[in-house]
Tab-separated table of C-alpha atoms and ligand atoms in Angstrom:
chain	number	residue	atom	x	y	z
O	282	UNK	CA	-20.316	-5.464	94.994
O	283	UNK	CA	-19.681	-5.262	98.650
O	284	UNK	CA	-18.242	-1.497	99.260
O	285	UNK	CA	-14.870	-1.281	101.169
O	286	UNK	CA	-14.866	-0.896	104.822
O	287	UNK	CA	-17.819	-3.212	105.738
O	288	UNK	CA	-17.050	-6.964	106.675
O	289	UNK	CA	-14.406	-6.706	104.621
O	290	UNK	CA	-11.524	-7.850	107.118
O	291	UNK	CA	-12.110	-11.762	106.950
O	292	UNK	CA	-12.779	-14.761	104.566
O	293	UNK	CA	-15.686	-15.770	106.519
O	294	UNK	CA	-17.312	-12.122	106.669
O	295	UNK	CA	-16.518	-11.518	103.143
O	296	UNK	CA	-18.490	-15.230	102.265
O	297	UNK	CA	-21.319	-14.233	104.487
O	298	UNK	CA	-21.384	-11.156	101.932
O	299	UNK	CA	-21.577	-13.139	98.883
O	300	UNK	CA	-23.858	-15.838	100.814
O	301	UNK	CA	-26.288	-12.452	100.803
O	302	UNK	CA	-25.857	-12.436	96.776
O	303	UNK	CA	-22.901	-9.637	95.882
O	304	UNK	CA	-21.477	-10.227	93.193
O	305	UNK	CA	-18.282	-9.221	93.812
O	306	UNK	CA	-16.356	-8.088	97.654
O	307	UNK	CA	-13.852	-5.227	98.226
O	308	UNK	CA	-11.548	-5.894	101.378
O	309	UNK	CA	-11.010	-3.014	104.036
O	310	UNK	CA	-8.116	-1.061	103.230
O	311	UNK	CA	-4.809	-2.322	103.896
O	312	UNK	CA	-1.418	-0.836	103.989
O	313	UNK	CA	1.741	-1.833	103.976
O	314	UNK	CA	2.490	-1.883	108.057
O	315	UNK	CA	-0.334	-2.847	110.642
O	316	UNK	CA	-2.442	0.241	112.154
O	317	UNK	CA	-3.969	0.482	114.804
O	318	UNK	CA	-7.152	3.068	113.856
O	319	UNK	CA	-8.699	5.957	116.204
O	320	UNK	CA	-9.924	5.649	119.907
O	321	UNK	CA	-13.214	5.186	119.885
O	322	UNK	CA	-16.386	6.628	119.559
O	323	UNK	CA	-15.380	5.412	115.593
O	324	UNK	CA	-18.877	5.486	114.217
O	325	UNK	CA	-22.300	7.645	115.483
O	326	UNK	CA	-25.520	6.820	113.810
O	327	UNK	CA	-27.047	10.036	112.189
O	328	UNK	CA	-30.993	10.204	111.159
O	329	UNK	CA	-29.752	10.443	107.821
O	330	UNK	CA	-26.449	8.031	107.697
O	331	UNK	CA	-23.903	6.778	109.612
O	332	UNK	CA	-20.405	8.701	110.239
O	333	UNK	CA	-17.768	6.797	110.382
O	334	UNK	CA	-14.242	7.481	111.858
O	335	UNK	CA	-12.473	4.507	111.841
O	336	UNK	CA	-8.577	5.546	111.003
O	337	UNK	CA	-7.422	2.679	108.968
O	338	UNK	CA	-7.333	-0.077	111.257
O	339	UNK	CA	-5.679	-3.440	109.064
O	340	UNK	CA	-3.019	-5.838	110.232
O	341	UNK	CA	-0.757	-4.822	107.475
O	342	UNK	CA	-0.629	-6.582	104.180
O	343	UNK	CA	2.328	-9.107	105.410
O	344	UNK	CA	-0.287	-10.530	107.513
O	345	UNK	CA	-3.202	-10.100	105.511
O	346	UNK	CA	-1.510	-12.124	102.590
O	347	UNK	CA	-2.987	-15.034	104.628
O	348	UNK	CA	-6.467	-13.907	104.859
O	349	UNK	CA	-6.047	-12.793	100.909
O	350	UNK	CA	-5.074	-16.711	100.307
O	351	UNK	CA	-7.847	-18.207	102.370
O	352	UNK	CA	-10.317	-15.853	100.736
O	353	UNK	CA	-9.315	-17.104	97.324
O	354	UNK	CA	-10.060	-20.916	98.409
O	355	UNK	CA	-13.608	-19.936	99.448
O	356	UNK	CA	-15.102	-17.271	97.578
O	357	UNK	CA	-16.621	-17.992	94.165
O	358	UNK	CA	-17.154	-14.342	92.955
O	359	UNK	CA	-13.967	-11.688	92.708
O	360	UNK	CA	-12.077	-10.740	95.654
O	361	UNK	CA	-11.068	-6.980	95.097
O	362	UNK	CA	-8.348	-5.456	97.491
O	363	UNK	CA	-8.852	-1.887	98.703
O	364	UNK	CA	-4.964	-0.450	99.168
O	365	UNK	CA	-3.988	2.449	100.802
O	366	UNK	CA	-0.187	3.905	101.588
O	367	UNK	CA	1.734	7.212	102.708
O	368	UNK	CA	3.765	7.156	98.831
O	369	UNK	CA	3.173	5.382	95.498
O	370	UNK	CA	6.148	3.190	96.477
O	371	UNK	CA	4.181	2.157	99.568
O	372	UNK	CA	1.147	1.490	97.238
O	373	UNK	CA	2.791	-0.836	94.750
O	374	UNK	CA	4.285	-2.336	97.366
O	375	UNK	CA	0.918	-3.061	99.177
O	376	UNK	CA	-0.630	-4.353	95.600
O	377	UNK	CA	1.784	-6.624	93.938
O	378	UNK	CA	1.566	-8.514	97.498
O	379	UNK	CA	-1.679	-7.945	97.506
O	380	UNK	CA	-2.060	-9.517	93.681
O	381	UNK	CA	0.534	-12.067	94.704
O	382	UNK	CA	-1.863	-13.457	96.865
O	383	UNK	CA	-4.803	-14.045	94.695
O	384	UNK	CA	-6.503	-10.920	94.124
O	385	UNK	CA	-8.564	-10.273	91.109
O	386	UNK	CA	-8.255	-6.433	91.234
O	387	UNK	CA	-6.805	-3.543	93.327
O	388	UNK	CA	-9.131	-0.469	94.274
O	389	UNK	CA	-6.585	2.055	95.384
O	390	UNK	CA	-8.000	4.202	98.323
O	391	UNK	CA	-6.835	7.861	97.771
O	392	UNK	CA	-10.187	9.284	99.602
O	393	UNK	CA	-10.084	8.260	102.684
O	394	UNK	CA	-11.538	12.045	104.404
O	395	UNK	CA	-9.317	12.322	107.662
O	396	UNK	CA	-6.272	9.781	108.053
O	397	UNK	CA	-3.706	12.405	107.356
O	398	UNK	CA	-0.964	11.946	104.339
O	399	UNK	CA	-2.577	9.164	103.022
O	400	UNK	CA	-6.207	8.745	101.310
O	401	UNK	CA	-7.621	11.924	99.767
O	402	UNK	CA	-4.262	13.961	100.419
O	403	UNK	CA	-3.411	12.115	97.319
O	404	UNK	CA	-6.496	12.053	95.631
O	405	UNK	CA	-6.976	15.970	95.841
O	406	UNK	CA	-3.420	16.454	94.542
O	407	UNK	CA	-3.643	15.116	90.765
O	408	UNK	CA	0.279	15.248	90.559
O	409	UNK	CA	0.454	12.355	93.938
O	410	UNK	CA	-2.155	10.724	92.528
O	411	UNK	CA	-1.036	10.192	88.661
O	412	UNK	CA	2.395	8.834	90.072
O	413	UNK	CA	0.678	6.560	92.487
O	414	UNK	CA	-1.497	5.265	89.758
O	415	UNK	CA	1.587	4.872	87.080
O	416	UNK	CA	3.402	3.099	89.787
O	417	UNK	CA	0.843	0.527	90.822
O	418	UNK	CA	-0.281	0.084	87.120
O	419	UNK	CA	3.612	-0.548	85.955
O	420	UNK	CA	3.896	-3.263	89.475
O	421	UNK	CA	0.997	-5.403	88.769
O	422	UNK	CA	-1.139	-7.146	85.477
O	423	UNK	CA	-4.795	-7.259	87.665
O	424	UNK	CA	-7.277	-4.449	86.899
O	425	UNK	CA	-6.549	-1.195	89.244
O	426	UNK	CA	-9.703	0.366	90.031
O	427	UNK	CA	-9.188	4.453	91.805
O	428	UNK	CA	-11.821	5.129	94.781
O	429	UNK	CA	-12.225	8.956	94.597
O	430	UNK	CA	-13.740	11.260	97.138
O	431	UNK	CA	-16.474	13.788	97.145
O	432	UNK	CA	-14.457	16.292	98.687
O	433	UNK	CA	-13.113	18.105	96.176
O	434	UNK	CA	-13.966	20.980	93.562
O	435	UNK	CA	-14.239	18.796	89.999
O	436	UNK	CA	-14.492	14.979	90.682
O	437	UNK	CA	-14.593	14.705	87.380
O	438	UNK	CA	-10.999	16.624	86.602
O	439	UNK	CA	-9.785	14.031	89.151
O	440	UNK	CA	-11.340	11.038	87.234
O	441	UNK	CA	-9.521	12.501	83.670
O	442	UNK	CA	-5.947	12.659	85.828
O	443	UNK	CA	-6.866	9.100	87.228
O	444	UNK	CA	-7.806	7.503	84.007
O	445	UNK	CA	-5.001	9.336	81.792
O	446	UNK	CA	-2.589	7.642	84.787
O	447	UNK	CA	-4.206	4.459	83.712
O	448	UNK	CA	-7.172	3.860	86.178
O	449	UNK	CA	-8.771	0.770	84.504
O	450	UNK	CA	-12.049	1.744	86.367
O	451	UNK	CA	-13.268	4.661	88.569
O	452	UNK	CA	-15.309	3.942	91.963
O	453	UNK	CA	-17.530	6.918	93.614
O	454	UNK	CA	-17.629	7.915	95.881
O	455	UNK	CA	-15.957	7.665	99.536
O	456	UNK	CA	-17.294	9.281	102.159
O	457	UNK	CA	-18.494	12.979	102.817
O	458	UNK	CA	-16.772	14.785	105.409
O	459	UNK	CA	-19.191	15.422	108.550
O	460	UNK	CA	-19.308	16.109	111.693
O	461	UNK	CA	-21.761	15.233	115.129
O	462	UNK	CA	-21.701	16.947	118.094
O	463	UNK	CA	-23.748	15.767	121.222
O	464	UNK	CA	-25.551	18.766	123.004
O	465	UNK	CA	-25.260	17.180	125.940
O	466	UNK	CA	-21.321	16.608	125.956
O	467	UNK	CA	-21.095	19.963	123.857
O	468	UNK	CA	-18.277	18.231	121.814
O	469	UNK	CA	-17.876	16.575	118.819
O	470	UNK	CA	-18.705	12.510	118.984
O	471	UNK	CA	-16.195	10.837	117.682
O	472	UNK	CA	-12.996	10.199	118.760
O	473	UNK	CA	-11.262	11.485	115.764
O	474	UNK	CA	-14.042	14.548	116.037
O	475	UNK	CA	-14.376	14.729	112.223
O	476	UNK	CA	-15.245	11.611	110.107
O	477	UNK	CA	-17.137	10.393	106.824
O	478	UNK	CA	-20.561	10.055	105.848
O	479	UNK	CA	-22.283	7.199	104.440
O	480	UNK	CA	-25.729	6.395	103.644
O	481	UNK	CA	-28.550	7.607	102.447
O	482	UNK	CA	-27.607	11.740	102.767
O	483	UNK	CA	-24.851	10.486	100.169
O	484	UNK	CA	-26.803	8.906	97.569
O	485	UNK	CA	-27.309	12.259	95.613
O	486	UNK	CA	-24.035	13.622	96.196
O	487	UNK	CA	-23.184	10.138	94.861
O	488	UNK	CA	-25.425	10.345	91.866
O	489	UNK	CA	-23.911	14.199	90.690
O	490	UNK	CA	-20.232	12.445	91.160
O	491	UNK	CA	-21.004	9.692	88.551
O	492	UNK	CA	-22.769	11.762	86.161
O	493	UNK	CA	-19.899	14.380	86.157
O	494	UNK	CA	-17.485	11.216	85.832
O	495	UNK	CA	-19.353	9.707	83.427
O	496	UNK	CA	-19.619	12.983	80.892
O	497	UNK	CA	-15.450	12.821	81.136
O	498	UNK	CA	-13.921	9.703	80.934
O	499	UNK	CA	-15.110	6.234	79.371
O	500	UNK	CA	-13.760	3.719	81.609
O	501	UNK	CA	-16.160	1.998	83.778
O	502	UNK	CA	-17.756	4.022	86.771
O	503	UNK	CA	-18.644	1.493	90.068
O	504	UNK	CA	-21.303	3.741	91.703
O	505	UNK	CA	-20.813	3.880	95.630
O	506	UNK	CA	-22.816	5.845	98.222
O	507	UNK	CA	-26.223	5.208	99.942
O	508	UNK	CA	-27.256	2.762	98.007
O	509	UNK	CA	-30.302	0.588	99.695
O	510	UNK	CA	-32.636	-0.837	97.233
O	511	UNK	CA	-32.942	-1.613	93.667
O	512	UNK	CA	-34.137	2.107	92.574
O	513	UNK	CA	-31.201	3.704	93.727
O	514	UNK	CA	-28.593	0.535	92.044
O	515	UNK	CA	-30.942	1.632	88.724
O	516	UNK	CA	-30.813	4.834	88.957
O	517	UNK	CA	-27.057	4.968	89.725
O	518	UNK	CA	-26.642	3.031	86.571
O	519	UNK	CA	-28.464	5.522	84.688
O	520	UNK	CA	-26.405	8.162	85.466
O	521	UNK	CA	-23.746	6.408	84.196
O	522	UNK	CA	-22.337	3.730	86.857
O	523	UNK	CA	-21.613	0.330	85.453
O	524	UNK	CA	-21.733	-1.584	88.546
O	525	UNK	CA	-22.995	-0.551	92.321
O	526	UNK	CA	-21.638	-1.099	95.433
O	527	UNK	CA	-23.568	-1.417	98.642
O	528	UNK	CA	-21.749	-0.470	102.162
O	529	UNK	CA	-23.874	1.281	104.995
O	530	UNK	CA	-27.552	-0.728	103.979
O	531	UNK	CA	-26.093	-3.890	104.941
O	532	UNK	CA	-26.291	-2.483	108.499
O	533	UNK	CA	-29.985	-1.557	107.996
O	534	UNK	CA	-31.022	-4.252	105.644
O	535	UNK	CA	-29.098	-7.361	106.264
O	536	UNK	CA	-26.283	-8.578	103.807
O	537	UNK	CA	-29.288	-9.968	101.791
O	538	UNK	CA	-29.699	-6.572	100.431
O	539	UNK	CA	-26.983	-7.598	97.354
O	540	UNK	CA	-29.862	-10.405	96.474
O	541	UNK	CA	-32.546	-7.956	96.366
O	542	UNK	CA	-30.767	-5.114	94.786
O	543	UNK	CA	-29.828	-7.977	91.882
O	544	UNK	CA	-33.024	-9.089	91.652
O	545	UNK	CA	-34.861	-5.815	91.417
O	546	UNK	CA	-32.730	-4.895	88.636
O	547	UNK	CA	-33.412	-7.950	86.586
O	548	UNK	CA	-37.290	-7.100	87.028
O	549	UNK	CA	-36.889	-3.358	86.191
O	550	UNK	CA	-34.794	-4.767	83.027
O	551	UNK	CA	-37.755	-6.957	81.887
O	552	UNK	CA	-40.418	-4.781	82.616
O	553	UNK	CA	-38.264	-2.160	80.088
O	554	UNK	CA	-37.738	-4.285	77.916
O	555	UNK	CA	-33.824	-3.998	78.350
O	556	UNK	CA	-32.074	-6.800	77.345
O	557	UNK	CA	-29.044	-6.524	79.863
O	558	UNK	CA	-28.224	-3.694	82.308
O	559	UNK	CA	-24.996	-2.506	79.466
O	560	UNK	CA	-28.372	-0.671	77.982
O	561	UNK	CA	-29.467	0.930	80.474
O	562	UNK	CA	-25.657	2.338	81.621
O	563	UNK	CA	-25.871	6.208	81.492
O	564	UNK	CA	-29.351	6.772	79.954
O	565	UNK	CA	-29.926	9.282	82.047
O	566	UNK	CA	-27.216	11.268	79.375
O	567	UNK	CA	-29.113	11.175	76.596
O	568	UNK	CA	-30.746	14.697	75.059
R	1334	RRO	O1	-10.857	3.769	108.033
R	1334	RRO	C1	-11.589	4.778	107.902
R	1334	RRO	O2	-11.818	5.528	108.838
R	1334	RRO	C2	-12.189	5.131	106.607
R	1334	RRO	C3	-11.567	4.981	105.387
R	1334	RRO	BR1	-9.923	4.207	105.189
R	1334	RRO	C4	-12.199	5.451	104.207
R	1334	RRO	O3	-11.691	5.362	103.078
R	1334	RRO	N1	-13.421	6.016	104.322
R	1334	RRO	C5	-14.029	6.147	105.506
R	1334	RRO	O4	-15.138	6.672	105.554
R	1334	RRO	N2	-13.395	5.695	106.652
């Protein structure tokens, strides 16, 4: 699946995704009023990821209705909204439009690691984010997947709140809170000065998150985080993730990274002898 927050604004970016073999797309996060994001610098390459600070830029989910609808009428895999709001009021709102409009699930974004009273204010506070889950679950009939963030102590005490809320599905992780500072400048990069990291640093943070999740709760885990090749979707699935989702290595290795991801698991399954990747889902578990 195409992770949140990467070509995820428009119907043609999101086909050029699937055009690259994903299997399924996740929209940028959209609220329920238009935002404008942070000045930029909004994203520094690191040697080891890329840290992004873009502050929720969307048009707003009034507008993006349209782009929801037009998505619908071209893409032949699931189109997945990403949601995000300031209370779970905000967040039904944002879905049952959102749902209205054609799409096949909700991932609610409580992780985001520096727009403030929104993303992982919620998700670090288990009593915001049960009522936000409760709320969207009880407005709309589509799957409601729960994007959690690294940043806390248990991921995997958040996971148990989300799911016992009724998170249909769990996706891990968002982004690590960083920081880059240029020695020149002596100050931090980014506009926002503090942002998230993605990429490769994350992929065993990543890999700890879902094999925490996965020892709690048995609702599907969609791994997220530094995924680039069809080792780390593998191993990922071994630790307990169900799915993958690939973000930051479509910068590096063209969107036809989902094809080669897909097809490298296929070979790995053959080669095994596993008849379909549901046997090969938290192996890694096993004493
Ligand atoms: O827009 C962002 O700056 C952003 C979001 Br909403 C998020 O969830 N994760 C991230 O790394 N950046």
């Amino acid at each position: 699946m195409l992770a949140s927050g990467i070509l995820g604004y428009t119907a043609q970016t999101l086909q050029s995704v699937v055009d690259g073999g994903a299997g399924a797309v996740v929209t940028k996060s959209i609220g329920l009023k238009p935002r404008k994001g942070y000045a930029n610098p909004t994203v520094v390459q690191t040697d080891c990821g890329l840290i992004n600070a873009m502050g929720l830029p969307n048009p707003g989910i009034g507008t993006y209705v349209n782009e929801i609808r037009e998505a619908k009428s071209v893409l032949d895999v699931p189109l997945v909204v990403s949601i995000y709001g300031y209370s779970e009021g905000e967040y039904a709102m944002v879905a049952k439009k959102a749902v209205g409009a054609g799409a096949d699930a909700v991932e609610l974004n409580v992780s985001c690691p520096h727009v403030k009273e929104t993303g992982s204010e919620i998700g670090q506070d288990p009593e915001s984010l049960v009522k936000v889950i409760e709320k969207v679950k009880a407005s709309v009939v589509k799957p409601v997947f729960v994007k959690l963030s690294p940043n806390v102590t248990s991921i995997a005490d958040v996971a148990d709140a989300a799911v016992k809320a009724g998170a249909d599905a769990i996706t891990a992780i968002n982004t690590v809170r960083a920081i880059a500072i240029d020695s020149d400048t002596a100050l931090p990069i980014l506009g926002n000065r503090v942002g998230g990291l993605s990429g490769p640093a994350t992929k065993p943070i990543a890999m700890r998150c879902i094999y925490d999740i996965y020892e709690r709760v048995r609702v599907p885990i969609i791994g997220c985080g530094g995924v680039a090749n069809w080792r780390d979707a593998v191993e990922f699935m071994l630790a307990g993730a169900s799915a993958v989702q690939i973000g930051t290595a479509i910068a590096t290795e063209g969107p036809g990274v989902f094809q080669l991801v897909s097809r490298g698991i296929e070979e790995y399954l053959g080669r095994k002898g596993f008849r379909n990747v549901n046997e090969i889902v938290g192996l890694a578990h096993k004493t």
